[in-house]
Amino acid sequence: IDADRARLTSHGGTAAAGRWEAKGTAVLHNAAIDSFAVEFVLQNTPLIMARVFDVRGGGQLRWHGTAESSRLEGTFAIDRGIISAPVNLRASAHMPPPTFASSAVWKKNTTLAVALKMQNVQLQNDLMDMVIDSDLGLAGNAAHPILSGLVGARSGGRIFYLGHSFALDRARL
């Protein structure tokens, strides 16, 4: 850290045969951040949350801008894994949207341009047991994200509804 600049030249590590790295800079003015750029690179990195998901992914994300305006851009791909969080549709219908501690100005002024891809991801919970692939884009801003693209389920999956099990021939959303 200098008087006018903070640098994270490279910080990274390995995790179960995967690799991650973060680097960035921030220009300081009167002890406040004037502008910044941070880059995250992941290669075959495990992303795990016990009893919810265990996937491997990789990609490159870059967040850059100023205190007034920033942009998150890049690509992230999940190339295999399992997502097994139970789903409660009745509770979900009455659940308020998530809130974040950050300011509304930050969320409104952070634009998003991220490609999200999934391949060979197993969704396994009380409503379904299927393998999906997707090609999605995340746009808009952090306050109002827009998710668009294609999600497809491979044949052979199952959907569980009202005590019945339905075989999945194909599905596209």
Coordinates of C-alpha atoms in Angstrom, one line a residue:
I1 CA 0.0 0.0 0.0
D2 CA 1.4 3.4 -1.1
A3 CA 0.0 6.8 -0.4
D4 CA -1.9 6.8 -3.7
R5 CA -2.2 3.2 -4.6
A6 CA -3.1 -0.2 -3.1
R7 CA -2.0 -3.4 -4.9
L8 CA -2.8 -7.0 -4.6
T9 CA -0.2 -8.3 -7.1
S10 CA -1.2 -11.9 -6.9
H11 CA -2.8 -14.1 -4.3
G12 CA -3.9 -17.6 -5.0
G13 CA -3.8 -21.2 -4.0
T14 CA -4.8 -24.7 -4.8
A15 CA -7.7 -26.6 -3.6
A16 CA -8.2 -30.3 -4.4
A17 CA -6.4 -30.2 -7.7
G18 CA -8.0 -26.8 -8.6
R19 CA -6.4 -23.4 -8.7
W20 CA -7.5 -19.8 -8.0
E21 CA -5.9 -16.5 -8.2
A22 CA -6.8 -12.9 -7.3
K23 CA -5.0 -9.7 -8.2
G24 CA -6.0 -6.0 -8.4
T25 CA -5.2 -2.4 -7.8
A26 CA -6.9 0.6 -6.3
V27 CA -6.1 4.2 -6.8
L28 CA -6.5 6.2 -3.6
H29 CA -7.3 9.8 -3.1
N30 CA -7.5 11.4 0.4
A31 CA -7.5 7.8 1.9
A32 CA -10.6 6.8 -0.2
I33 CA -10.8 4.6 -3.2
D34 CA -10.9 6.6 -6.4
S35 CA -10.9 3.7 -8.8
F36 CA -10.2 0.0 -8.7
A37 CA -9.8 -3.2 -10.8
V38 CA -9.9 -6.7 -9.3
E39 CA -9.5 -9.9 -11.3
F40 CA -10.4 -13.4 -10.2
V41 CA -9.2 -16.5 -12.1
L42 CA -10.4 -20.0 -11.2
Q43 CA -9.4 -23.3 -12.8
N44 CA -11.2 -26.5 -12.0
T45 CA -11.8 -25.1 -8.5
P46 CA -14.2 -26.9 -6.1
L47 CA -17.0 -24.7 -4.8
I48 CA -18.6 -26.5 -1.9
M49 CA -21.4 -25.7 0.6
A50 CA -22.2 -28.7 2.7
R51 CA -25.6 -30.4 2.0
V52 CA -26.3 -27.7 -0.7
F53 CA -23.8 -28.0 -3.6
D54 CA -20.5 -29.5 -4.5
V55 CA -19.4 -28.4 -8.0
R56 CA -16.2 -27.6 -9.9
G57 CA -15.9 -24.5 -12.0
G58 CA -13.6 -22.1 -13.6
G59 CA -13.5 -18.8 -15.3
Q60 CA -12.3 -15.3 -15.1
L61 CA -14.2 -12.4 -13.5
R62 CA -13.1 -8.8 -13.5
W63 CA -14.7 -6.1 -11.3
H64 CA -13.5 -2.6 -12.1
G65 CA -14.6 1.0 -11.9
T66 CA -14.9 4.0 -9.5
A67 CA -16.7 4.7 -6.3
E68 CA -19.6 6.0 -8.4
S69 CA -19.8 3.3 -11.2
S70 CA -18.4 -0.2 -11.6
R71 CA -18.8 -3.2 -13.9
L72 CA -18.5 -6.9 -13.2
E73 CA -17.8 -8.9 -16.3
G74 CA -16.4 -12.2 -17.4
T75 CA -17.2 -15.9 -17.8
F76 CA -17.8 -18.6 -15.2
A77 CA -18.4 -22.2 -16.1
I78 CA -19.4 -25.2 -13.9
D79 CA -18.2 -28.3 -15.6
R80 CA -19.6 -31.0 -13.2
G81 CA -21.1 -31.4 -9.8
I82 CA -24.2 -31.9 -7.8
I83 CA -26.7 -29.4 -6.4
S84 CA -28.9 -31.0 -3.7
A85 CA -30.6 -28.3 -1.7
P86 CA -34.2 -29.3 -0.7
V87 CA -36.9 -27.1 -2.1
N88 CA -40.0 -26.0 -0.2
L89 CA -42.4 -24.5 -2.8
R90 CA -45.0 -23.4 -0.2
A91 CA -42.4 -21.5 1.8
S92 CA -40.7 -20.1 -1.3
A93 CA -44.0 -18.6 -2.5
H94 CA -44.2 -16.4 0.6
M95 CA -40.5 -15.7 1.0
P96 CA -39.4 -12.0 0.7
P97 CA -36.7 -11.3 -1.9
P98 CA -33.2 -11.3 -0.4
T99 CA -31.7 -8.1 0.9
F100 CA -28.1 -7.1 1.0
A101 CA -26.2 -4.9 3.5
S102 CA -24.7 -2.8 0.7
S103 CA -26.1 0.5 -0.3
A104 CA -28.8 0.8 -3.1
V105 CA -26.5 3.3 -4.9
W106 CA -23.7 0.7 -5.2
K107 CA -26.1 -2.0 -6.5
K108 CA -27.7 0.4 -9.0
N109 CA -24.4 1.6 -10.3
T110 CA -22.7 -1.8 -10.8
T111 CA -23.5 -3.1 -14.2
L112 CA -23.2 -6.9 -15.0
A113 CA -21.9 -8.7 -18.0
V114 CA -21.2 -12.2 -17.0
A115 CA -21.6 -15.5 -19.0
L116 CA -22.7 -18.4 -16.8
K117 CA -22.4 -21.9 -18.2
M118 CA -23.1 -25.3 -16.7
Q119 CA -22.4 -28.7 -18.0
N120 CA -23.2 -32.1 -16.5
V121 CA -24.6 -30.7 -13.2
Q122 CA -26.8 -33.0 -11.2
L123 CA -29.9 -31.4 -9.5
Q124 CA -31.1 -33.7 -6.8
N125 CA -33.7 -32.8 -4.2
D126 CA -37.2 -33.4 -3.2
L127 CA -38.6 -32.1 -6.5
M128 CA -36.2 -33.5 -9.1
D129 CA -33.4 -35.7 -9.9
M130 CA -31.9 -34.7 -13.3
V131 CA -28.7 -33.6 -15.1
I132 CA -28.7 -30.1 -16.6
D133 CA -26.6 -28.0 -19.0
S134 CA -27.0 -24.3 -19.4
D135 CA -25.8 -21.3 -21.3
L136 CA -26.9 -18.1 -19.4
G137 CA -26.1 -14.5 -19.4
L138 CA -26.2 -12.2 -16.4
A139 CA -26.9 -8.5 -17.3
G140 CA -28.6 -5.4 -15.9
N141 CA -27.2 -4.1 -12.6
A142 CA -26.7 -5.5 -9.2
A143 CA -30.0 -4.0 -8.0
H144 CA -32.0 -5.5 -10.9
P145 CA -30.1 -8.4 -12.5
I146 CA -31.4 -9.9 -15.7
L147 CA -30.7 -13.6 -16.2
S148 CA -31.4 -14.9 -19.8
G149 CA -30.4 -17.9 -21.8
L150 CA -31.1 -21.6 -22.1
V151 CA -31.3 -24.4 -19.5
G152 CA -31.7 -27.9 -20.7
A153 CA -32.2 -31.2 -18.9
R154 CA -30.9 -34.4 -20.2
S155 CA -33.3 -37.3 -20.8
G156 CA -33.5 -39.9 -18.0
G157 CA -34.3 -37.4 -15.2
R158 CA -37.2 -37.5 -12.8
I159 CA -39.6 -34.9 -11.5
F160 CA -41.5 -35.6 -8.2
Y161 CA -45.0 -34.0 -7.8
L162 CA -47.9 -34.8 -5.5
G163 CA -46.5 -38.1 -4.6
H164 CA -45.9 -39.2 -8.2
S165 CA -42.6 -39.6 -10.1
F166 CA -42.5 -38.5 -13.7
A167 CA -39.8 -39.5 -16.2
L168 CA -38.2 -36.7 -18.0
D169 CA -37.8 -37.2 -21.8
R170 CA -36.5 -33.7 -22.4
A171 CA -36.8 -30.2 -21.0
R172 CA -35.7 -26.8 -22.2
L173 CA -36.3 -23.5 -20.5

